[in-house]
Coordinates of C-alpha atoms in Angstrom, one line a residue:
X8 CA -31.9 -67.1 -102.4
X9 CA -34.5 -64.3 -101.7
X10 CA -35.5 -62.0 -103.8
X11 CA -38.1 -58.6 -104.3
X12 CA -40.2 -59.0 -107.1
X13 CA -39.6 -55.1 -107.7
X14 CA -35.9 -55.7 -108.1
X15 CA -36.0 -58.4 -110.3
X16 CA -35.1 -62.1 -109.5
X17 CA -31.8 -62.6 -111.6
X18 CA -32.2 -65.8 -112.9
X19 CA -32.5 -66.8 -116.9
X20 CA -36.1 -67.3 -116.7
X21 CA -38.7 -66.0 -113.8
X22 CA -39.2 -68.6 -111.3
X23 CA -42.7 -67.5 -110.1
X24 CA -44.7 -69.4 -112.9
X25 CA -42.1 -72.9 -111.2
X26 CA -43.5 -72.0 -107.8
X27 CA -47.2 -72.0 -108.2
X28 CA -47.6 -75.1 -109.7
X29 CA -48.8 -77.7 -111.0
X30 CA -51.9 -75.7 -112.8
X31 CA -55.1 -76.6 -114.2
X32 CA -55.6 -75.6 -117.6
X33 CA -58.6 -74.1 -118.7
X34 CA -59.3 -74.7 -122.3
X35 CA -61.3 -71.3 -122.8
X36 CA -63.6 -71.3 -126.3
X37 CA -65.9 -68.1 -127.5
X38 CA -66.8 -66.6 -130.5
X39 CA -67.3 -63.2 -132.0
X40 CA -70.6 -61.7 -133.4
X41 CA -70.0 -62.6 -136.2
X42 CA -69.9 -66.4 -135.1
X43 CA -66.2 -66.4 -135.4
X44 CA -64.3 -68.7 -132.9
X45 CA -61.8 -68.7 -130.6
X46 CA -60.0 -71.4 -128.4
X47 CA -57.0 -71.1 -126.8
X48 CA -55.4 -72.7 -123.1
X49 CA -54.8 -70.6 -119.9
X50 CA -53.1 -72.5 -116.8
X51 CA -53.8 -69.0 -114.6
X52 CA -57.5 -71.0 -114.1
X53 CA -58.8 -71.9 -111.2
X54 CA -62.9 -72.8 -109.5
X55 CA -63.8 -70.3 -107.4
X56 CA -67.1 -72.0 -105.4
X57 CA -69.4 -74.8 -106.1
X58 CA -72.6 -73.1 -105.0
X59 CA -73.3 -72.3 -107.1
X60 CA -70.2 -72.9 -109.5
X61 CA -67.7 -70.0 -110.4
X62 CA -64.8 -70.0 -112.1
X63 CA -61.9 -68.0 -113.2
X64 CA -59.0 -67.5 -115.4
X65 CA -56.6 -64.8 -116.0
X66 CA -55.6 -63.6 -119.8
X67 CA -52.6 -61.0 -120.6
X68 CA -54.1 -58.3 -121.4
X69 CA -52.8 -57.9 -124.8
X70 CA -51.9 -60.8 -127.8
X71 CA -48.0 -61.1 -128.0
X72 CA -47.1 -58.7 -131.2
X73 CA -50.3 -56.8 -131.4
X74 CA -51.6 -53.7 -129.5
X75 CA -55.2 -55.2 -129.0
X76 CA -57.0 -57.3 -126.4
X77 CA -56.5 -61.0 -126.6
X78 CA -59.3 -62.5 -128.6
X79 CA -60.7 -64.6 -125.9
X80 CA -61.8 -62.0 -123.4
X81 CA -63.1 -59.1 -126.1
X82 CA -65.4 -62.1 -127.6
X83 CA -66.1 -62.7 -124.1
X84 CA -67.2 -59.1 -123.3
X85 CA -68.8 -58.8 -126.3
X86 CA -70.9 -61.8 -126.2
X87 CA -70.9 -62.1 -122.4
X88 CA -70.4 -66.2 -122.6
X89 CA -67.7 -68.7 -122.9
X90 CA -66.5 -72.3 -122.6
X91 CA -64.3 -74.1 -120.7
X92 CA -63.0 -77.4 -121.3
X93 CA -60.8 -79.5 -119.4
X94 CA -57.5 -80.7 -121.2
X95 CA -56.9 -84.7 -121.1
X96 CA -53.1 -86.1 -121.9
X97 CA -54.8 -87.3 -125.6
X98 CA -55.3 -83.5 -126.3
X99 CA -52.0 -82.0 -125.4
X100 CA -50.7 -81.7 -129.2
X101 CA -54.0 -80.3 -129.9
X102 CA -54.0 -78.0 -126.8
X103 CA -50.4 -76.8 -127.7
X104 CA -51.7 -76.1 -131.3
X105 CA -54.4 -74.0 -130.1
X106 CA -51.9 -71.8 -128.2
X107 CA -50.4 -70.3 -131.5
X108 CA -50.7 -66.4 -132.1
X109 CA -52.9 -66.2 -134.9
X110 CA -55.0 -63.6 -136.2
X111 CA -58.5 -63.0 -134.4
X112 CA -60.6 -64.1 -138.2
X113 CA -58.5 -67.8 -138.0
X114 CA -60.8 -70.3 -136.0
X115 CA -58.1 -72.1 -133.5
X116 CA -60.5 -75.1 -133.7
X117 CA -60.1 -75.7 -137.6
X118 CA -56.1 -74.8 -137.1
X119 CA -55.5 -77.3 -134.1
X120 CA -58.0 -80.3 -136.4
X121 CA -60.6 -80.2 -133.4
X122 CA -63.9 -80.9 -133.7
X123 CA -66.6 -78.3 -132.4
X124 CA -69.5 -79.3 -129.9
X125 CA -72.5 -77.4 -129.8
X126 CA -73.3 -76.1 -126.1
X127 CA -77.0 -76.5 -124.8
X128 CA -77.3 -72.8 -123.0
X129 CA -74.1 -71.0 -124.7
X130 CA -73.7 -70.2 -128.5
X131 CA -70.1 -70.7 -128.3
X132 CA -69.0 -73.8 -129.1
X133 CA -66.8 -76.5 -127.0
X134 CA -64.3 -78.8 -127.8
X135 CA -66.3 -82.2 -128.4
X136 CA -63.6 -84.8 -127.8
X137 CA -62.3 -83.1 -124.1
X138 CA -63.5 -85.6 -121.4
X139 CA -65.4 -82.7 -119.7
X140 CA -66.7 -79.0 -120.8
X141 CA -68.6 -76.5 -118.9
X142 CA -70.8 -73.6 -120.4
X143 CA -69.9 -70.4 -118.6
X144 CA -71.9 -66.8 -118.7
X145 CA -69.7 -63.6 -117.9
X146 CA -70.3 -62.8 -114.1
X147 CA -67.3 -60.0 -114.0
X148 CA -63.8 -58.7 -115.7
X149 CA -61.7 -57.3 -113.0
X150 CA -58.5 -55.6 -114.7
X151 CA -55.6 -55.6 -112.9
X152 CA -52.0 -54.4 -114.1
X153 CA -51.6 -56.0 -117.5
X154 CA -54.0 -58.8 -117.0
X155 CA -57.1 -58.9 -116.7
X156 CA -59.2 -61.4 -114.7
X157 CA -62.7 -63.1 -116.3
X158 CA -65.0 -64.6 -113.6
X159 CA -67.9 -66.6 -115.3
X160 CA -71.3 -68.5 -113.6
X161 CA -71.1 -72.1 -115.0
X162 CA -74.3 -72.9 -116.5
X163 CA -74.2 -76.2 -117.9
X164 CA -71.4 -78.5 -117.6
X165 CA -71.0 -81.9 -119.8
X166 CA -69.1 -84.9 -118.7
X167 CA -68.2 -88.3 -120.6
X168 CA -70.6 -91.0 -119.1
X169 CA -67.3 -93.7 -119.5
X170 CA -65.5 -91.5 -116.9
X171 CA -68.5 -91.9 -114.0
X172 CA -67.9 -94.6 -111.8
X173 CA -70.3 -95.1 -108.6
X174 CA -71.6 -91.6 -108.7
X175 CA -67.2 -90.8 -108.7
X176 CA -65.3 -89.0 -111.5
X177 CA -62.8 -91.0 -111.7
X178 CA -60.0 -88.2 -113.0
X179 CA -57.3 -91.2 -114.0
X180 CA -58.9 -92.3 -116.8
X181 CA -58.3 -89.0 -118.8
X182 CA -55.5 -87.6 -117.6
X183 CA -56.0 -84.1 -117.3
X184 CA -53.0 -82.1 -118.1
X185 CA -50.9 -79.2 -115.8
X186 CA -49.1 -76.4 -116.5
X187 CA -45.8 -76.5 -114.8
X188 CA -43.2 -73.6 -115.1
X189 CA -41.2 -72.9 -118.4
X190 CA -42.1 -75.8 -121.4
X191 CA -42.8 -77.9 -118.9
X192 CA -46.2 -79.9 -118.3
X193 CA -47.6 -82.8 -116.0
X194 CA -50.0 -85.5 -116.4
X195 CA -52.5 -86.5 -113.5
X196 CA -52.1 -90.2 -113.6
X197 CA -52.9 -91.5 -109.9
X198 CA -54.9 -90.2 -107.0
X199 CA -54.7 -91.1 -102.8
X200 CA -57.3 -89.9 -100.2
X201 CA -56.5 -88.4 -96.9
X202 CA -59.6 -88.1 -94.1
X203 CA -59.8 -84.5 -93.0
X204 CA -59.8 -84.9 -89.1
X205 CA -62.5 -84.5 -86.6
X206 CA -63.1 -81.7 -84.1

């Protein structure tokens, strides 16, 4: 089939989300003002360099039902710092949990039984049982259509000791999780190396 995205695909569900996949979820935490906060997944997430490290991810602009910004990115502006940490296989009920609509006073942490982790540069806190969190300050918000598009300067990042092998993160023993298209997720469970070639 081929279609225009401006004419609509026809299908029962839109295949684009199937197509650019598997994802990386970003876990994205951050807190209000008022201390308040917030957690909730995003598999439009992606590292942007490593030098010095920049990340991404991309948030509808608006929470499903309400008229106002999603929580995470007007505690972001607001505060001008946030969290990222990494989903392992372990975590997927909790990360699913953490998805839920709720009201921006209701801590997603206490609702999906997570604990909190303090963060060494960053107020807001992290989830302390994901196998690796980074501390992120607000670099840029770039709106596009209905999305807009948070770009943050990782400033700390923390990683389980047990998963360091030989100087090697050694990604199989936590089993990060993927978005996939629809309900549907993946699990990271083995690796292979390919040599890039010479010139």
């Amino acid at each position: 089939m081929f279609y225009r995205p401006k004419d609509g695909h026809g299908l029962k569900f839109n295949p684009f989300k199937a197509i650019v996949a598997p994802r990386p979820i970003g876990w994205i935490s951050s807190q209000d003002k008022n201390g308040v906060a917030n957690l909730a997944p995003y598999s439009f997430f992606q590292a942007l360099q490593d030098t010095p490290p920049v990340i991404c991810y991309a948030s509808a602009r608006h929470k499903p039902g309400f008229e106002t910004e999603k929580d995470s990115v007007a505690n972001i502006r607001e505060t001008e710092e946030f969290g990222v940490s990494i989903v392992s296989f372990d975590l997927r009920n909790a990360m699913n949990a953490s998805s839920a609509t709720l009201p921006r006073e209701v801590d997603e942490f206490a609702a999906a039984g997570l604990k909190k982790m303090a963060g060494h540069v960053i107020s807001a806190p992290l989830v302390e049982d994901a196998p690796i969190s980074m501390e992120c300050t607000l670099r840029d918000i770039i709106a596009l259509d209905a999305t807009d598009v948070v770009i943050g300067d990782i400033v700390g990042v923390h990683i389980k000791d047990t998963l360091l092998e030989d100087g090697i993160l050694d990604i199989t023993q936590y089993q990060p999780l993927a978005r996939m298209g629809y309900k549907d997720y993946a699990v990271i469970t083995e690796v292979f190396a390919l040599e890039r070639p010479k010139a």
